[in-house]
PDB file of C-alpha atoms in Angstrom:
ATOM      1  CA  UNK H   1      17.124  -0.388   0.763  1.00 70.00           C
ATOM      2  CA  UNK H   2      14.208   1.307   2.359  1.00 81.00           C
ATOM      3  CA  UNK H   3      13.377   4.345   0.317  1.00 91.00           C
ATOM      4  CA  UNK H   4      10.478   5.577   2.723  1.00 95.00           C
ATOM      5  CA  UNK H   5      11.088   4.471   6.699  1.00 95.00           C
ATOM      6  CA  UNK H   6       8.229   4.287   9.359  1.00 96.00           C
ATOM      7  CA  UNK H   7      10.429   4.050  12.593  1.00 91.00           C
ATOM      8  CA  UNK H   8       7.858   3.845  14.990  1.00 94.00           C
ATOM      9  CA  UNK H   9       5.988   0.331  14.909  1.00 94.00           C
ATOM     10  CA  UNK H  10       3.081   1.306  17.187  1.00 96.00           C
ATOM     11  CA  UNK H  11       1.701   4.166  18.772  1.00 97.00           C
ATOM     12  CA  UNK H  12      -0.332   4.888  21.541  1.00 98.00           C
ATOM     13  CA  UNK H  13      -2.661   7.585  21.944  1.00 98.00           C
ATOM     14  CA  UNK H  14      -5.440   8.889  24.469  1.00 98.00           C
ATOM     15  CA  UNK H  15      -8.478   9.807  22.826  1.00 97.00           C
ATOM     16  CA  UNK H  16      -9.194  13.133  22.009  1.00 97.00           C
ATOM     17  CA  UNK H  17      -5.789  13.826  22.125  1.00 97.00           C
ATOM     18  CA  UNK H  18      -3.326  14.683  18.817  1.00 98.00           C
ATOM     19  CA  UNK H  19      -1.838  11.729  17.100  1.00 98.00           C
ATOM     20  CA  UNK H  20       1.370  12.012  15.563  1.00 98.00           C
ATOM     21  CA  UNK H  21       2.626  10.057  13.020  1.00 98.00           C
ATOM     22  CA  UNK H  22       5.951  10.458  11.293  1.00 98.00           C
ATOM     23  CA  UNK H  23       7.668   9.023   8.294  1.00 98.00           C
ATOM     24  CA  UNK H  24      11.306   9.315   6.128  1.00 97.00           C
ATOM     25  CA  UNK H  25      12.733   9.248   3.017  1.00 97.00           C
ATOM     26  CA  UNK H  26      15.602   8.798   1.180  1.00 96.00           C
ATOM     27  CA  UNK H  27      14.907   9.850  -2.404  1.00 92.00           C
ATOM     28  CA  UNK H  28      14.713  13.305  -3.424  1.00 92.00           C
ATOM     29  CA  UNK H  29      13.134  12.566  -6.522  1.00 91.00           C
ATOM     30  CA  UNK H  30       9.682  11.415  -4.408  1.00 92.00           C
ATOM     31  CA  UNK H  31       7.516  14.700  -5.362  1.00 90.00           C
ATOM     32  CA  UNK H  32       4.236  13.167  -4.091  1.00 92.00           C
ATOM     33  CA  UNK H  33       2.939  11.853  -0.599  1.00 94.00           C
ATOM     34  CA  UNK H  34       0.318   9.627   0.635  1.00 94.00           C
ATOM     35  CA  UNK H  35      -1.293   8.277   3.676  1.00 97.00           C
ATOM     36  CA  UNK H  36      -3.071   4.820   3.829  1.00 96.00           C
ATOM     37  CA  UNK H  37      -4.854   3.386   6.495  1.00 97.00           C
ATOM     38  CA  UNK H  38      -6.003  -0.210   7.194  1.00 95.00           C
ATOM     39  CA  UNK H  39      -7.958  -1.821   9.411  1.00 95.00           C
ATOM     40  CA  UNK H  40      -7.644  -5.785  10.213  1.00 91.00           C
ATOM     41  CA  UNK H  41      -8.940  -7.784   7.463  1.00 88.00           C
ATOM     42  CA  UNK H  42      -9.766  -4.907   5.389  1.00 93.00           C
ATOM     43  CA  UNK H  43      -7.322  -3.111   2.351  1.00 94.00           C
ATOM     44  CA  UNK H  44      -5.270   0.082   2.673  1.00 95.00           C
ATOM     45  CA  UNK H  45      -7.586   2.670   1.905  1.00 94.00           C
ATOM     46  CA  UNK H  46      -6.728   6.644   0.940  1.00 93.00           C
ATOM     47  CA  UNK H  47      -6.250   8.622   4.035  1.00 95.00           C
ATOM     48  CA  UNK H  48      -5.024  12.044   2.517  1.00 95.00           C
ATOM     49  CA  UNK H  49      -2.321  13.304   0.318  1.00 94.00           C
ATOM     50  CA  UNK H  50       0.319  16.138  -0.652  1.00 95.00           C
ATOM     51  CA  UNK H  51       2.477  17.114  -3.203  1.00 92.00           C
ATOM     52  CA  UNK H  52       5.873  18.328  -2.865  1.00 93.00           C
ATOM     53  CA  UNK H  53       4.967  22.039  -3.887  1.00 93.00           C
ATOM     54  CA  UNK H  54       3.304  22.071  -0.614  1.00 95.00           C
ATOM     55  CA  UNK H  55       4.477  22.087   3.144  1.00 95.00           C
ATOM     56  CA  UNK H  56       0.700  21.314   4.541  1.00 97.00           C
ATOM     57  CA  UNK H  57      -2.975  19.730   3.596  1.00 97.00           C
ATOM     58  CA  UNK H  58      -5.699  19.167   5.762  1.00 97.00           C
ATOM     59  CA  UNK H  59      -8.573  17.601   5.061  1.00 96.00           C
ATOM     60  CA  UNK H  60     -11.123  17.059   8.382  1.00 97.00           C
ATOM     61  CA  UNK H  61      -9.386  16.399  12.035  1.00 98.00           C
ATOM     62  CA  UNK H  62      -6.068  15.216   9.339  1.00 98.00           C
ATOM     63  CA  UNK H  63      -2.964  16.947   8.055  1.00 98.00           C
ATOM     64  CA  UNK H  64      -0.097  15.954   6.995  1.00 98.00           C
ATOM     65  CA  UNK H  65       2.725  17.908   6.903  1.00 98.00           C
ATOM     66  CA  UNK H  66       5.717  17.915   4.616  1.00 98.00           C
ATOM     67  CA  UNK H  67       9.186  18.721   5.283  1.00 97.00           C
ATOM     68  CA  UNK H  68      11.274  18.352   2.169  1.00 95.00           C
ATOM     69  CA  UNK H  69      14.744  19.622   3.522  1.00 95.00           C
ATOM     70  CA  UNK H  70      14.368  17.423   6.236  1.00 97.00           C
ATOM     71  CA  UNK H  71      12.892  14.348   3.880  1.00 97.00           C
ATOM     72  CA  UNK H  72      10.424  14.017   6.885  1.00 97.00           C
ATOM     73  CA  UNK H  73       6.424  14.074   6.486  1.00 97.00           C
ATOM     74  CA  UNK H  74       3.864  13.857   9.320  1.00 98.00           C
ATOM     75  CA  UNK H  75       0.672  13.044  10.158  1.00 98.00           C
ATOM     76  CA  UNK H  76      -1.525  14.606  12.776  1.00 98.00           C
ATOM     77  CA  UNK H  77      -4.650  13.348  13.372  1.00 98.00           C
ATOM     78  CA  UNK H  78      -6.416  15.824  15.908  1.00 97.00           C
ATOM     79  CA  UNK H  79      -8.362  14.734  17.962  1.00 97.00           C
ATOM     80  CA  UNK H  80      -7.923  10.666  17.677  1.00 98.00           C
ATOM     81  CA  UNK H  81     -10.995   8.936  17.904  1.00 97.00           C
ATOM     82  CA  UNK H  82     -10.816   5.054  18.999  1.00 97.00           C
ATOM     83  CA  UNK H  83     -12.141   4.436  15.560  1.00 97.00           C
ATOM     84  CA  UNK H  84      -8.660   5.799  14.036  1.00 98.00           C
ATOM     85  CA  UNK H  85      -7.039   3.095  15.653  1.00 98.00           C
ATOM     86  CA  UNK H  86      -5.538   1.033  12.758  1.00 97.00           C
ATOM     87  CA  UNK H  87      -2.128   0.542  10.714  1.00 96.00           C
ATOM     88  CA  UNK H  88      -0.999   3.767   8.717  1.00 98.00           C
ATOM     89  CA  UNK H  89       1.304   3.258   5.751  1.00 97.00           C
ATOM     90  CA  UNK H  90       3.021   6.491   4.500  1.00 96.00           C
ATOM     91  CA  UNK H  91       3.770   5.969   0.678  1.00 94.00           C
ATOM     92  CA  UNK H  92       5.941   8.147  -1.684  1.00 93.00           C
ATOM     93  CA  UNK H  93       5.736   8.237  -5.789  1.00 89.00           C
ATOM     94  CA  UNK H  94       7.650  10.814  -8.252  1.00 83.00           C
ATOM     95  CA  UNK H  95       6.415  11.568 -11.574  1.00 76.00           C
ATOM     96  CA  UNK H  96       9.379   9.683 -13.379  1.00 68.00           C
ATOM     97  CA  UNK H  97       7.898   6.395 -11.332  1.00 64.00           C
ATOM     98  CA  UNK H  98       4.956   6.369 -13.426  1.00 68.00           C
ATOM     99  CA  UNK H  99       2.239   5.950 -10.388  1.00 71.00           C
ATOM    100  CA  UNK H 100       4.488   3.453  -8.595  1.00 83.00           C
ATOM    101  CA  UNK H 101       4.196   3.650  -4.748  1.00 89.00           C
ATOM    102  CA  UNK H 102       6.962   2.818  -2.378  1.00 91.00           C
ATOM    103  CA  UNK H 103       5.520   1.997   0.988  1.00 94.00           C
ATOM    104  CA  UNK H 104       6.658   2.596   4.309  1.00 95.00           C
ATOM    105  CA  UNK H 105       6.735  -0.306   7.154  1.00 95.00           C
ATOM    106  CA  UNK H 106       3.570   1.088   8.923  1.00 95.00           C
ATOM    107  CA  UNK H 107       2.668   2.121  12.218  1.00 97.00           C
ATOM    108  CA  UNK H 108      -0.234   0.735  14.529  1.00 96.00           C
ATOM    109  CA  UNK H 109      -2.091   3.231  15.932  1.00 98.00           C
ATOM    110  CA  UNK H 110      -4.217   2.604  19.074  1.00 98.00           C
ATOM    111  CA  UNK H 111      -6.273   5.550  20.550  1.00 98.00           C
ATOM    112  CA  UNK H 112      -7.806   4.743  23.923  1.00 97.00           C
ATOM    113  CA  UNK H 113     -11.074   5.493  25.224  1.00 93.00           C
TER     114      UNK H 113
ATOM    115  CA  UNK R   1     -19.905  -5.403  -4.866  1.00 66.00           C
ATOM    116  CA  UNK R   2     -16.400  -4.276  -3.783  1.00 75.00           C
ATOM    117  CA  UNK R   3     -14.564  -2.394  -6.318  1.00 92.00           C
ATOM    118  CA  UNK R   4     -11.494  -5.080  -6.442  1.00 96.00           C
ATOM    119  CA  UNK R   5     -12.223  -7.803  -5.297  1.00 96.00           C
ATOM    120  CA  UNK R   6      -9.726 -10.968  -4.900  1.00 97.00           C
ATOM    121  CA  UNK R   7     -10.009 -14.282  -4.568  1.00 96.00           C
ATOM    122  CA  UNK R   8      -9.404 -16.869  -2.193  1.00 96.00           C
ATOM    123  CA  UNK R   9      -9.171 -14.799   1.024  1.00 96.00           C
ATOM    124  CA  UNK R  10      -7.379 -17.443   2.742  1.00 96.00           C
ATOM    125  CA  UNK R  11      -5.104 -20.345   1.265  1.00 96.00           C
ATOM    126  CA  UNK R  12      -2.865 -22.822   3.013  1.00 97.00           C
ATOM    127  CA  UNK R  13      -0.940 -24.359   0.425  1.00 96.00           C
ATOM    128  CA  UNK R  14       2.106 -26.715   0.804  1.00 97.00           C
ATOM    129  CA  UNK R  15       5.797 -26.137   0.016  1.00 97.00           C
ATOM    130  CA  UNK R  16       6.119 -26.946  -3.962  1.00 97.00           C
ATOM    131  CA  UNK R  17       2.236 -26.290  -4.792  1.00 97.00           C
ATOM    132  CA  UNK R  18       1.713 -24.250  -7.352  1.00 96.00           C
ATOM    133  CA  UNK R  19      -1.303 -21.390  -6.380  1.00 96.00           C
ATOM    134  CA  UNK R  20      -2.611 -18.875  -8.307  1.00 97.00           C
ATOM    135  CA  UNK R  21      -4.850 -15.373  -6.749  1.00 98.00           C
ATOM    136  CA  UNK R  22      -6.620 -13.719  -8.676  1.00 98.00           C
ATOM    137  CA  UNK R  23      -7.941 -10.174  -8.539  1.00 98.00           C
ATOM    138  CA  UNK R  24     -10.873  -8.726 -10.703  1.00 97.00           C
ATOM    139  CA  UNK R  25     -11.757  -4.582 -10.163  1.00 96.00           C
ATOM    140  CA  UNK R  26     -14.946  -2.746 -11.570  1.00 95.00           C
ATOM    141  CA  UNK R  27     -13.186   0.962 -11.390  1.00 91.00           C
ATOM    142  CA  UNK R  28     -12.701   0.227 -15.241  1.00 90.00           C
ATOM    143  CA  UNK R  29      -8.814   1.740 -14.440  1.00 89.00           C
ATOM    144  CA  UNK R  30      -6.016   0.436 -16.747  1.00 89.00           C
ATOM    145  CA  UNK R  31      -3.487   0.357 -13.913  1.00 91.00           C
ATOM    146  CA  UNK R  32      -3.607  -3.007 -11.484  1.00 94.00           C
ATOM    147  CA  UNK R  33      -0.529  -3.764  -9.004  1.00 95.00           C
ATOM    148  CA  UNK R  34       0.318  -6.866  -6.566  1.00 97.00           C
ATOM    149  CA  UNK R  35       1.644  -6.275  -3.604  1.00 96.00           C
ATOM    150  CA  UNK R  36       2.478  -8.788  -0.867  1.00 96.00           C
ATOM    151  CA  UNK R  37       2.838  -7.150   3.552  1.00 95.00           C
ATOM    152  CA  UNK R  38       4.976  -8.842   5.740  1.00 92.00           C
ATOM    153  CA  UNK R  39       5.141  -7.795   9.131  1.00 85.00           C
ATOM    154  CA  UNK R  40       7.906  -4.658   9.789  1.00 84.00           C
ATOM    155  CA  UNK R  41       8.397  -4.826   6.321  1.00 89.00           C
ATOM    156  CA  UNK R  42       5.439  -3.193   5.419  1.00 90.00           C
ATOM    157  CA  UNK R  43       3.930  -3.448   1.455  1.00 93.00           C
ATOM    158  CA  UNK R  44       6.311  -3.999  -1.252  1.00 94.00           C
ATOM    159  CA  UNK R  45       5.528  -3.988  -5.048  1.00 94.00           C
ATOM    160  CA  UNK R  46       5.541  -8.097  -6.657  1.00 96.00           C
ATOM    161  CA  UNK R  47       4.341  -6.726  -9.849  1.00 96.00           C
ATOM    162  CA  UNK R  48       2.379  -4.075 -12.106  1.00 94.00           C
ATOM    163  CA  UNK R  49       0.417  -3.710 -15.115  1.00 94.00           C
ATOM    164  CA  UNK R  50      -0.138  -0.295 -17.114  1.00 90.00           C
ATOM    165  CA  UNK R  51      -2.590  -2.028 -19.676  1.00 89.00           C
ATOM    166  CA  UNK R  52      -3.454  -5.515 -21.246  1.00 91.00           C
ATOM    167  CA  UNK R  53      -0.232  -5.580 -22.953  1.00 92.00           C
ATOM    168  CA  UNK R  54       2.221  -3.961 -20.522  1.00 92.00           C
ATOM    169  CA  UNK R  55       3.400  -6.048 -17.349  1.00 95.00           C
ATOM    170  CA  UNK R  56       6.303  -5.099 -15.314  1.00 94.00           C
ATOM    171  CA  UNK R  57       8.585  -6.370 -12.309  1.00 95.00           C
ATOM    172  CA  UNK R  58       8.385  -4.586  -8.905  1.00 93.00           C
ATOM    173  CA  UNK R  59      11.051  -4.604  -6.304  1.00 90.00           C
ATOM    174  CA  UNK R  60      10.480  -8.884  -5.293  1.00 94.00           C
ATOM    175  CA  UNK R  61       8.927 -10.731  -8.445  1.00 95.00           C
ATOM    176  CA  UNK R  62      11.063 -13.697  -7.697  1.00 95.00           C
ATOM    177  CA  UNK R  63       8.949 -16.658  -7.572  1.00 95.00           C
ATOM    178  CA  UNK R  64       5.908 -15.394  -9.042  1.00 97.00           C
ATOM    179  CA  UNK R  65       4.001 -14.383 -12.118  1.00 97.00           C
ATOM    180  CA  UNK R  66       1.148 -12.410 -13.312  1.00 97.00           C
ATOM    181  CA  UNK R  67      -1.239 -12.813 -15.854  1.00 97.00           C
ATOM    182  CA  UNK R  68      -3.430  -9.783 -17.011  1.00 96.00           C
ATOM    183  CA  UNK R  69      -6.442 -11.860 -18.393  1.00 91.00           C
ATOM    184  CA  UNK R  70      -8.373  -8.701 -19.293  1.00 94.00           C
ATOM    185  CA  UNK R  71      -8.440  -5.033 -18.322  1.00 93.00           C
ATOM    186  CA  UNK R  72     -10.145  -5.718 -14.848  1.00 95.00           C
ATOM    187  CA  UNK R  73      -8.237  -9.267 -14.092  1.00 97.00           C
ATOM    188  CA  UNK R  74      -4.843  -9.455 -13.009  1.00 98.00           C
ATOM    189  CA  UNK R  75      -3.815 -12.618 -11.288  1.00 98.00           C
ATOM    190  CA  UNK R  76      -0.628 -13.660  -9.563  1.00 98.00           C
ATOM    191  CA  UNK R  77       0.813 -17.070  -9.734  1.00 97.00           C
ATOM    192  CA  UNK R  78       3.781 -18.803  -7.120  1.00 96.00           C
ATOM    193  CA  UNK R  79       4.802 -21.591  -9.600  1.00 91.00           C
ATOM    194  CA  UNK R  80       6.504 -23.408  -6.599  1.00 96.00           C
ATOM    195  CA  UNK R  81       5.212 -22.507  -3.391  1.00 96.00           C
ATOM    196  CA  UNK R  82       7.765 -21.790  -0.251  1.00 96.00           C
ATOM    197  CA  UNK R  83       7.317 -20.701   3.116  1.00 96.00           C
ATOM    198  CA  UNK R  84       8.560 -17.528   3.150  1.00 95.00           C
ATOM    199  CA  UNK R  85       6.097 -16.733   0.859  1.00 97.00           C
ATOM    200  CA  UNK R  86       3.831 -16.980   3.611  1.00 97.00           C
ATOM    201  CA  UNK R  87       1.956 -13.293   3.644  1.00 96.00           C
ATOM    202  CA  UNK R  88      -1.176 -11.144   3.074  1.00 96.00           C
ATOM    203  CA  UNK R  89      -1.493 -10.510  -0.824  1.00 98.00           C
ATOM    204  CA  UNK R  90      -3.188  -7.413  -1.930  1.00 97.00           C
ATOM    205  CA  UNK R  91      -4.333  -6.608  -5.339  1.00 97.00           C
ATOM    206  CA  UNK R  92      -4.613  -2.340  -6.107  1.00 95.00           C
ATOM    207  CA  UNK R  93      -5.578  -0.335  -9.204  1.00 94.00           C
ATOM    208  CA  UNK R  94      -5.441   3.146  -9.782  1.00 90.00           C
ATOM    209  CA  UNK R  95      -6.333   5.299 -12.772  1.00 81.00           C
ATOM    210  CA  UNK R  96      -3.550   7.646 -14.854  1.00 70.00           C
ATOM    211  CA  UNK R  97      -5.312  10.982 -12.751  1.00 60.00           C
ATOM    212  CA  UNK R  98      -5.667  10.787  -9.713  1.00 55.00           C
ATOM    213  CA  UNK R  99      -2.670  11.329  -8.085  1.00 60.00           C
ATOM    214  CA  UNK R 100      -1.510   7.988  -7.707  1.00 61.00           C
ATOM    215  CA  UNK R 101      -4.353   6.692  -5.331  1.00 78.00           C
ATOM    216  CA  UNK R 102      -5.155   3.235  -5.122  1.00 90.00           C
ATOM    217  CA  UNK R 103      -8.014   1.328  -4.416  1.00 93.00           C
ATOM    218  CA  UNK R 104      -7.165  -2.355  -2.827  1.00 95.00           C
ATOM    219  CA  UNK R 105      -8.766  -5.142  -2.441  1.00 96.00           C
ATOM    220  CA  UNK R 106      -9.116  -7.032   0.702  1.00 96.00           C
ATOM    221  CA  UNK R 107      -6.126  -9.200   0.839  1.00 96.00           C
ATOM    222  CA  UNK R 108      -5.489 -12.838   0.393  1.00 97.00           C
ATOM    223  CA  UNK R 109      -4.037 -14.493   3.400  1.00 96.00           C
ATOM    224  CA  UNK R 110      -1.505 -17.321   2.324  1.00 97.00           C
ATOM    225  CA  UNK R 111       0.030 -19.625   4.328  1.00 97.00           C
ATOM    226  CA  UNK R 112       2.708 -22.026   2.582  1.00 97.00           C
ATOM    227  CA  UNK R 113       3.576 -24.880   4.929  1.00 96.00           C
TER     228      UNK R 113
END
């Protein structure tokens, strides 16, 4: 049972143009969001976060936004830069989890010169 | 040095072998997960550790173990290695504060033939 769903395996993107990158979930009791991103050969590393009190956070050329009726969250990344091309992993925690993260399938992102 | 590092980064092992991977961070955090990607599947929880003395089950601990040697080593064993557990390894930790971010480690890359 896949709590959080990534349903788009790749992406592809021209740069300087908006990247969009979407994720689902199931459980209502997820009350925290995260973004990871990982390049080849390299860990997941913290892209940007939100809690479910919120509807939006931006940090830099990211945002994510949350949609909590809609168990939908999204992130933009405006405007892509070939460098942002990499696998993002959307992950989902709730305080009764105890710090546990439930990770999404990923999506490759390619942004093209 | 890397925050977590683990160790080997690649392993070809064959079926029935056992292998241990082992993971060592400098964050000083109490919290250290494993967590093995598969491709469209994306990172699911093996196992976790909250401190020296508390180890948990994720979501697919079949086949493996876990040792947490010390606050900053956590290592993973496959008593008897199959091929379907043939995948990248990664090794996380996080503190109790911040939000649930982890820091990873680079992967191990195991093939079981």
């Amino acid at each position: 049972d896949q709590q959080v769903k990534q349903n788009s395996p790749s992406l592809s993107v021209q740069e300087g143009r908006i990247s969009i990158l979407n994720c689902d979930y199931t459980n209502s009791m997820f009350d925290y969001f995260l973004w990871y991103k990982k390049y080849p050969a390299e860990g997941p590393t913290f892209l940007i976060s939100i809690s479910s009190i919120k509807d939006k956070n931006e940090d830099g050329r990211f945002t994510v936004f949350l949609n909590k009726s809609a168990k939908h969250l999204s992130l933009h990344i405006v405007p892509s830069q070939p460098g942002d091309s990499a696998v993002y992993f959307c992950a989902a925690s709730w305080s009764g989890n105890t710090g546990k993260l439930i990770f999404g399938q990923g999506t490759t992102l390619q942004v093209k010169p | 040095d890397a925050d977590v590092t683990q160790t080997p980064r690649n392993r070809i092992t064959k079926t029935g072998k056992r292998i241990m991977l082992e993971c060592s961070q400098t964050k000083g955090h109490d919290r250290m997960y494993w967590y093995r990607q598969d491709p469209g599947l994306g990172l699911r929880l093996i196992y976790y550790s909250f401190d020296v003395k508390d180890i948990n089950k994720g979501e697919i601990s079949d086949g493996y173990s876990v040792s947490r040697q010390a606050q900053a080593k956590f290592s993973l064993s496959l008593e008897s290695a199959i091929p379907n557990q043939t995948a990248l390894y990664f090794c996380a930790t996080s503190d109790t504060t911040s939000n649930y971010g982890y820091t990873f480690g680079s992967g191990t890359r195991l093939t079981v033939v």
